[in-house]
Amino acid sequence: MEGSESARQKPGRPAAPETLTEEQAGRMLAGMNEVIRAGEEMRKLRAEMIKLFAGFGWTQDRIARIADMSQPAVSKQVAKYARDAPAPAMGLALAQYDGPWLEGRLWALAEAVAETLDGARCARCVDALARGRKRFTPRSVDELRRLLEADLMLHRAELPAGFRAAYDEIGRALDDPPKAPSEAPAPASASVRRTLAHQLQRDRLREFRLAGEG
């Protein structure tokens, strides 16, 4: 048996496992799956945003420039959505009160706080949401609210007063949202509304910060 694998195994060194366990394989693939899933979600979101921009009456050349895409690629997306039923008009007022819209505003506020404060408690949660490691669920939204409120209380003097005012408005609406008619069609998907609200709220918060610096 001198030529056997066991004979060649050096004393004191454990034998190498013949195969991975399911648990090991699952841990290895978990991170990859998150990246793949986030990529698929971002591609879908971009396609929906192109549909939205086309609904605003923007030209394909303009959309291609903004989206950093080729004009034929945009044309293909627009042609695809042209066959669908037209979406309801999209309002861009900040004061809207459906769940995804409020989540987008809350996310934007937490992001601004994390950028303003060193060691903000909400920073890790904000980063996980931005990278797709966390999803917007009731649990993750509650976690973000709890961490954000702690930052706003502990660092009131370091943050523009408008940050706290924005949080109070968003928090009240999340706790007691106005009842919308159940038959009202959604003007866009939850992801699109969350993204739009996030950008509009960031723009408003930027105004607060500039006013504080002036």
PDB file of C-alpha atoms in Angstrom:
ATOM      1  CA  MET A   1       0.000   0.000   0.000  1.00  0.00           C
ATOM      2  CA  GLU A   2       3.043   2.256  -0.220  1.00  0.00           C
ATOM      3  CA  GLY A   3       1.716   3.928  -3.350  1.00  0.00           C
ATOM      4  CA  SER A   4      -1.662   4.702  -1.856  1.00  0.00           C
ATOM      5  CA  GLU A   5      -2.904   8.249  -1.026  1.00  0.00           C
ATOM      6  CA  SER A   6      -2.847   7.424   2.695  1.00  0.00           C
ATOM      7  CA  ALA A   7       0.787   6.407   2.500  1.00  0.00           C
ATOM      8  CA  ARG A   8       1.738   9.695   0.832  1.00  0.00           C
ATOM      9  CA  GLN A   9      -0.134  11.766   3.442  1.00  0.00           C
ATOM     10  CA  LYS A  10       2.438  13.464   5.695  1.00  0.00           C
ATOM     11  CA  PRO A  11       2.144  12.743   9.429  1.00  0.00           C
ATOM     12  CA  GLY A  12       0.248  15.385  11.389  1.00  0.00           C
ATOM     13  CA  ARG A  13      -1.455  16.936   8.338  1.00  0.00           C
ATOM     14  CA  PRO A  14      -5.226  16.332   8.090  1.00  0.00           C
ATOM     15  CA  ALA A  15      -6.490  14.784   4.921  1.00  0.00           C
ATOM     16  CA  ALA A  16      -8.027  17.243   2.436  1.00  0.00           C
ATOM     17  CA  PRO A  17     -11.809  16.977   2.140  1.00  0.00           C
ATOM     18  CA  GLU A  18     -12.991  15.183  -0.954  1.00  0.00           C
ATOM     19  CA  THR A  19     -15.739  17.727  -1.662  1.00  0.00           C
ATOM     20  CA  LEU A  20     -17.368  20.897  -0.371  1.00  0.00           C
ATOM     21  CA  THR A  21     -20.344  20.679   1.924  1.00  0.00           C
ATOM     22  CA  GLU A  22     -23.607  22.303   0.880  1.00  0.00           C
ATOM     23  CA  GLU A  23     -23.141  24.841   3.654  1.00  0.00           C
ATOM     24  CA  GLN A  24     -19.693  25.843   2.353  1.00  0.00           C
ATOM     25  CA  ALA A  25     -20.937  26.107  -1.209  1.00  0.00           C
ATOM     26  CA  GLY A  26     -23.910  28.175  -0.074  1.00  0.00           C
ATOM     27  CA  ARG A  27     -21.668  30.635   1.751  1.00  0.00           C
ATOM     28  CA  MET A  28     -19.433  31.004  -1.300  1.00  0.00           C
ATOM     29  CA  LEU A  29     -22.339  31.662  -3.649  1.00  0.00           C
ATOM     30  CA  ALA A  30     -24.327  33.966  -1.354  1.00  0.00           C
ATOM     31  CA  GLY A  31     -22.264  37.053  -2.160  1.00  0.00           C
ATOM     32  CA  MET A  32     -22.220  36.261  -5.875  1.00  0.00           C
ATOM     33  CA  ASN A  33     -25.981  35.846  -5.924  1.00  0.00           C
ATOM     34  CA  GLU A  34     -26.438  39.250  -4.281  1.00  0.00           C
ATOM     35  CA  VAL A  35     -24.317  40.938  -6.965  1.00  0.00           C
ATOM     36  CA  ILE A  36     -26.153  39.123  -9.772  1.00  0.00           C
ATOM     37  CA  ARG A  37     -29.557  39.920  -8.278  1.00  0.00           C
ATOM     38  CA  ALA A  38     -28.663  43.583  -7.772  1.00  0.00           C
ATOM     39  CA  GLY A  39     -27.451  43.792 -11.370  1.00  0.00           C
ATOM     40  CA  GLU A  40     -30.691  42.346 -12.702  1.00  0.00           C
ATOM     41  CA  GLU A  41     -32.731  44.705 -10.548  1.00  0.00           C
ATOM     42  CA  MET A  42     -30.728  47.729 -11.720  1.00  0.00           C
ATOM     43  CA  ARG A  43     -31.197  46.774 -15.380  1.00  0.00           C
ATOM     44  CA  LYS A  44     -34.941  46.463 -14.832  1.00  0.00           C
ATOM     45  CA  LEU A  45     -35.056  49.780 -12.988  1.00  0.00           C
ATOM     46  CA  ARG A  46     -33.136  51.543 -15.766  1.00  0.00           C
ATOM     47  CA  ALA A  47     -35.563  50.170 -18.342  1.00  0.00           C
ATOM     48  CA  GLU A  48     -38.503  51.485 -16.310  1.00  0.00           C
ATOM     49  CA  MET A  49     -36.858  54.870 -15.961  1.00  0.00           C
ATOM     50  CA  ILE A  50     -36.419  55.050 -19.742  1.00  0.00           C
ATOM     51  CA  LYS A  51     -40.141  54.406 -20.104  1.00  0.00           C
ATOM     52  CA  LEU A  52     -40.806  57.217 -17.628  1.00  0.00           C
ATOM     53  CA  PHE A  53     -38.549  59.668 -19.469  1.00  0.00           C
ATOM     54  CA  ALA A  54     -40.192  58.796 -22.768  1.00  0.00           C
ATOM     55  CA  GLY A  55     -43.537  59.534 -21.111  1.00  0.00           C
ATOM     56  CA  PHE A  56     -42.229  63.011 -20.269  1.00  0.00           C
ATOM     57  CA  GLY A  57     -41.822  63.558 -24.014  1.00  0.00           C
ATOM     58  CA  TRP A  58     -38.019  63.464 -23.979  1.00  0.00           C
ATOM     59  CA  THR A  59     -36.331  62.541 -27.258  1.00  0.00           C
ATOM     60  CA  GLN A  60     -34.462  59.261 -27.613  1.00  0.00           C
ATOM     61  CA  ASP A  61     -31.210  61.139 -28.188  1.00  0.00           C
ATOM     62  CA  ARG A  62     -31.685  63.001 -24.923  1.00  0.00           C
ATOM     63  CA  ILE A  63     -32.458  59.808 -23.012  1.00  0.00           C
ATOM     64  CA  ALA A  64     -29.464  58.040 -24.560  1.00  0.00           C
ATOM     65  CA  ARG A  65     -27.166  60.867 -23.472  1.00  0.00           C
ATOM     66  CA  ILE A  66     -28.476  60.892 -19.904  1.00  0.00           C
ATOM     67  CA  ALA A  67     -28.498  57.088 -19.573  1.00  0.00           C
ATOM     68  CA  ASP A  68     -25.084  56.691 -21.259  1.00  0.00           C
ATOM     69  CA  MET A  69     -26.606  54.243 -23.736  1.00  0.00           C
ATOM     70  CA  SER A  70     -26.565  54.003 -27.518  1.00  0.00           C
ATOM     71  CA  GLN A  71     -29.513  55.539 -29.344  1.00  0.00           C
ATOM     72  CA  PRO A  72     -30.492  52.183 -30.925  1.00  0.00           C
ATOM     73  CA  ALA A  73     -30.588  50.575 -27.472  1.00  0.00           C
ATOM     74  CA  VAL A  74     -32.881  53.323 -26.196  1.00  0.00           C
ATOM     75  CA  SER A  75     -35.010  53.082 -29.333  1.00  0.00           C
ATOM     76  CA  LYS A  76     -35.469  49.358 -28.712  1.00  0.00           C
ATOM     77  CA  GLN A  77     -36.597  50.004 -25.126  1.00  0.00           C
ATOM     78  CA  VAL A  78     -38.982  52.772 -26.157  1.00  0.00           C
ATOM     79  CA  ALA A  79     -40.505  50.640 -28.929  1.00  0.00           C
ATOM     80  CA  LYS A  80     -41.048  47.817 -26.452  1.00  0.00           C
ATOM     81  CA  TYR A  81     -42.943  50.027 -24.032  1.00  0.00           C
ATOM     82  CA  ALA A  82     -44.903  51.750 -26.795  1.00  0.00           C
ATOM     83  CA  ARG A  83     -46.902  48.534 -27.129  1.00  0.00           C
ATOM     84  CA  ASP A  84     -47.932  48.691 -23.467  1.00  0.00           C
ATOM     85  CA  ALA A  85     -50.848  50.627 -22.074  1.00  0.00           C
ATOM     86  CA  PRO A  86     -49.806  54.211 -21.247  1.00  0.00           C
ATOM     87  CA  ALA A  87     -48.864  54.693 -17.601  1.00  0.00           C
ATOM     88  CA  PRO A  88     -50.793  57.181 -15.449  1.00  0.00           C
ATOM     89  CA  ALA A  89     -49.280  60.635 -15.204  1.00  0.00           C
ATOM     90  CA  MET A  90     -46.388  60.847 -12.757  1.00  0.00           C
ATOM     91  CA  GLY A  91     -46.473  63.699 -10.258  1.00  0.00           C
ATOM     92  CA  LEU A  92     -43.147  65.013  -9.018  1.00  0.00           C
ATOM     93  CA  ALA A  93     -44.309  66.927  -5.943  1.00  0.00           C
ATOM     94  CA  LEU A  94     -42.291  65.919  -2.886  1.00  0.00           C
ATOM     95  CA  ALA A  95     -45.388  65.715  -0.697  1.00  0.00           C
ATOM     96  CA  GLN A  96     -46.728  62.320  -1.773  1.00  0.00           C
ATOM     97  CA  TYR A  97     -47.608  59.676   0.748  1.00  0.00           C
ATOM     98  CA  ASP A  98     -47.511  56.169  -0.662  1.00  0.00           C
ATOM     99  CA  GLY A  99     -45.087  53.688   0.914  1.00  0.00           C
ATOM    100  CA  PRO A 100     -42.341  53.522  -1.757  1.00  0.00           C
ATOM    101  CA  TRP A 101     -42.288  57.311  -2.108  1.00  0.00           C
ATOM    102  CA  LEU A 102     -41.847  57.783   1.639  1.00  0.00           C
ATOM    103  CA  GLU A 103     -39.182  55.079   1.745  1.00  0.00           C
ATOM    104  CA  GLY A 104     -37.242  56.914  -0.951  1.00  0.00           C
ATOM    105  CA  ARG A 105     -37.410  60.147   1.025  1.00  0.00           C
ATOM    106  CA  LEU A 106     -36.320  58.402   4.229  1.00  0.00           C
ATOM    107  CA  TRP A 107     -33.423  56.742   2.397  1.00  0.00           C
ATOM    108  CA  ALA A 108     -32.288  60.098   0.984  1.00  0.00           C
ATOM    109  CA  LEU A 109     -32.382  61.739   4.410  1.00  0.00           C
ATOM    110  CA  ALA A 110     -30.408  58.916   6.027  1.00  0.00           C
ATOM    111  CA  GLU A 111     -27.878  59.074   3.189  1.00  0.00           C
ATOM    112  CA  ALA A 112     -27.407  62.824   3.692  1.00  0.00           C
ATOM    113  CA  VAL A 113     -26.960  62.354   7.451  1.00  0.00           C
ATOM    114  CA  ALA A 114     -24.400  59.587   6.878  1.00  0.00           C
ATOM    115  CA  GLU A 115     -22.449  61.871   4.536  1.00  0.00           C
ATOM    116  CA  THR A 116     -22.559  64.762   7.003  1.00  0.00           C
ATOM    117  CA  LEU A 117     -21.629  62.953  10.227  1.00  0.00           C
ATOM    118  CA  ASP A 118     -18.533  60.904  10.937  1.00  0.00           C
ATOM    119  CA  GLY A 119     -19.597  57.564  12.384  1.00  0.00           C
ATOM    120  CA  ALA A 120     -23.319  58.046  11.800  1.00  0.00           C
ATOM    121  CA  ARG A 121     -25.322  55.148  13.198  1.00  0.00           C
ATOM    122  CA  CYS A 122     -27.393  54.860  10.041  1.00  0.00           C
ATOM    123  CA  ALA A 123     -24.357  54.669   7.721  1.00  0.00           C
ATOM    124  CA  ARG A 124     -24.066  50.870   7.515  1.00  0.00           C
ATOM    125  CA  CYS A 125     -27.776  50.427   6.864  1.00  0.00           C
ATOM    126  CA  VAL A 126     -27.686  53.112   4.163  1.00  0.00           C
ATOM    127  CA  ASP A 127     -24.734  51.410   2.489  1.00  0.00           C
ATOM    128  CA  ALA A 128     -26.432  47.995   2.600  1.00  0.00           C
ATOM    129  CA  LEU A 129     -29.571  49.417   0.965  1.00  0.00           C
ATOM    130  CA  ALA A 130     -27.554  51.225  -1.707  1.00  0.00           C
ATOM    131  CA  ARG A 131     -25.615  48.066  -2.592  1.00  0.00           C
ATOM    132  CA  GLY A 132     -28.648  45.805  -2.608  1.00  0.00           C
ATOM    133  CA  ARG A 133     -27.568  43.792   0.433  1.00  0.00           C
ATOM    134  CA  LYS A 134     -30.763  44.914   2.161  1.00  0.00           C
ATOM    135  CA  ARG A 135     -34.215  45.186   0.630  1.00  0.00           C
ATOM    136  CA  PHE A 136     -36.865  47.750   1.485  1.00  0.00           C
ATOM    137  CA  THR A 137     -39.064  45.732   3.812  1.00  0.00           C
ATOM    138  CA  PRO A 138     -41.060  46.860   6.862  1.00  0.00           C
ATOM    139  CA  ARG A 139     -38.268  45.499   9.040  1.00  0.00           C
ATOM    140  CA  SER A 140     -35.425  47.277   7.213  1.00  0.00           C
ATOM    141  CA  VAL A 141     -37.399  50.533   7.072  1.00  0.00           C
ATOM    142  CA  ASP A 142     -38.032  50.349  10.827  1.00  0.00           C
ATOM    143  CA  GLU A 143     -34.323  49.714  11.407  1.00  0.00           C
ATOM    144  CA  LEU A 144     -33.370  52.686   9.243  1.00  0.00           C
ATOM    145  CA  ARG A 145     -35.842  54.929  11.061  1.00  0.00           C
ATOM    146  CA  ARG A 146     -34.531  53.899  14.487  1.00  0.00           C
ATOM    147  CA  LEU A 147     -30.895  54.531  13.552  1.00  0.00           C
ATOM    148  CA  LEU A 148     -31.670  57.783  11.751  1.00  0.00           C
ATOM    149  CA  GLU A 149     -33.695  59.150  14.647  1.00  0.00           C
ATOM    150  CA  ALA A 150     -30.804  58.404  17.019  1.00  0.00           C
ATOM    151  CA  ASP A 151     -28.423  60.340  14.766  1.00  0.00           C
ATOM    152  CA  LEU A 152     -30.803  63.282  14.550  1.00  0.00           C
ATOM    153  CA  MET A 153     -31.216  63.409  18.327  1.00  0.00           C
ATOM    154  CA  LEU A 154     -27.541  62.982  19.216  1.00  0.00           C
ATOM    155  CA  HIS A 155     -26.238  65.432  16.613  1.00  0.00           C
ATOM    156  CA  ARG A 156     -28.997  68.019  16.433  1.00  0.00           C
ATOM    157  CA  ALA A 157     -26.538  70.907  16.618  1.00  0.00           C
ATOM    158  CA  GLU A 158     -24.405  69.556  13.779  1.00  0.00           C
ATOM    159  CA  LEU A 159     -27.209  69.077  11.269  1.00  0.00           C
ATOM    160  CA  PRO A 160     -29.369  71.619   9.427  1.00  0.00           C
ATOM    161  CA  ALA A 161     -32.743  72.172  11.083  1.00  0.00           C
ATOM    162  CA  GLY A 162     -34.387  71.173   7.813  1.00  0.00           C
ATOM    163  CA  PHE A 163     -33.143  67.603   8.285  1.00  0.00           C
ATOM    164  CA  ARG A 164     -35.190  67.159  11.449  1.00  0.00           C
ATOM    165  CA  ALA A 165     -38.216  68.833   9.869  1.00  0.00           C
ATOM    166  CA  ALA A 166     -38.005  66.453   6.908  1.00  0.00           C
ATOM    167  CA  TYR A 167     -37.769  63.450   9.226  1.00  0.00           C
ATOM    168  CA  ASP A 168     -40.803  64.567  11.228  1.00  0.00           C
ATOM    169  CA  GLU A 169     -42.879  64.915   8.049  1.00  0.00           C
ATOM    170  CA  ILE A 170     -41.765  61.548   6.656  1.00  0.00           C
ATOM    171  CA  GLY A 171     -42.210  59.792  10.001  1.00  0.00           C
ATOM    172  CA  ARG A 172     -45.749  61.089  10.516  1.00  0.00           C
ATOM    173  CA  ALA A 173     -46.739  59.933   7.034  1.00  0.00           C
ATOM    174  CA  LEU A 174     -45.196  56.483   7.547  1.00  0.00           C
ATOM    175  CA  ASP A 175     -47.010  56.089  10.871  1.00  0.00           C
ATOM    176  CA  ASP A 176     -50.375  57.273   9.577  1.00  0.00           C
ATOM    177  CA  PRO A 177     -50.417  57.294   5.754  1.00  0.00           C
ATOM    178  CA  PRO A 178     -53.398  58.982   4.065  1.00  0.00           C
ATOM    179  CA  LYS A 179     -55.837  56.467   2.637  1.00  0.00           C
ATOM    180  CA  ALA A 180     -55.676  56.437  -1.155  1.00  0.00           C
ATOM    181  CA  PRO A 181     -58.519  54.996  -3.249  1.00  0.00           C
ATOM    182  CA  SER A 182     -57.838  51.284  -3.730  1.00  0.00           C
ATOM    183  CA  GLU A 183     -58.834  51.474  -7.391  1.00  0.00           C
ATOM    184  CA  ALA A 184     -56.292  54.181  -8.211  1.00  0.00           C
ATOM    185  CA  PRO A 185     -53.669  52.784 -10.603  1.00  0.00           C
ATOM    186  CA  ALA A 186     -50.037  53.009  -9.538  1.00  0.00           C
ATOM    187  CA  PRO A 187     -48.281  55.675 -11.646  1.00  0.00           C
ATOM    188  CA  ALA A 188     -45.053  53.624 -11.645  1.00  0.00           C
ATOM    189  CA  SER A 189     -43.433  50.639  -9.969  1.00  0.00           C
ATOM    190  CA  ALA A 190     -42.315  50.816  -6.356  1.00  0.00           C
ATOM    191  CA  SER A 191     -38.646  50.919  -7.412  1.00  0.00           C
ATOM    192  CA  VAL A 192     -39.187  53.841  -9.776  1.00  0.00           C
ATOM    193  CA  ARG A 193     -41.168  55.834  -7.224  1.00  0.00           C
ATOM    194  CA  ARG A 194     -38.607  55.135  -4.518  1.00  0.00           C
ATOM    195  CA  THR A 195     -35.794  56.257  -6.823  1.00  0.00           C
ATOM    196  CA  LEU A 196     -37.550  59.458  -7.868  1.00  0.00           C
ATOM    197  CA  ALA A 197     -38.428  60.383  -4.293  1.00  0.00           C
ATOM    198  CA  HIS A 198     -34.849  59.687  -3.232  1.00  0.00           C
ATOM    199  CA  GLN A 199     -33.474  62.111  -5.844  1.00  0.00           C
ATOM    200  CA  LEU A 200     -36.029  64.845  -5.181  1.00  0.00           C
ATOM    201  CA  GLN A 201     -35.467  64.634  -1.420  1.00  0.00           C
ATOM    202  CA  ARG A 202     -31.685  64.760  -1.901  1.00  0.00           C
ATOM    203  CA  ASP A 203     -32.102  67.942  -3.937  1.00  0.00           C
ATOM    204  CA  ARG A 204     -34.223  69.488  -1.173  1.00  0.00           C
ATOM    205  CA  LEU A 205     -31.733  68.500   1.521  1.00  0.00           C
ATOM    206  CA  ARG A 206     -28.912  69.989  -0.530  1.00  0.00           C
ATOM    207  CA  GLU A 207     -30.775  73.286  -0.390  1.00  0.00           C
ATOM    208  CA  PHE A 208     -30.919  73.037   3.412  1.00  0.00           C
ATOM    209  CA  ARG A 209     -27.180  72.374   3.609  1.00  0.00           C
ATOM    210  CA  LEU A 210     -26.332  75.277   1.297  1.00  0.00           C
ATOM    211  CA  ALA A 211     -28.553  77.580   3.331  1.00  0.00           C
ATOM    212  CA  GLY A 212     -26.758  76.513   6.483  1.00  0.00           C
ATOM    213  CA  GLU A 213     -23.366  77.237   4.936  1.00  0.00           C
ATOM    214  CA  GLY A 214     -24.427  80.656   3.694  1.00  0.00           C
TER     215      GLY A 214
END
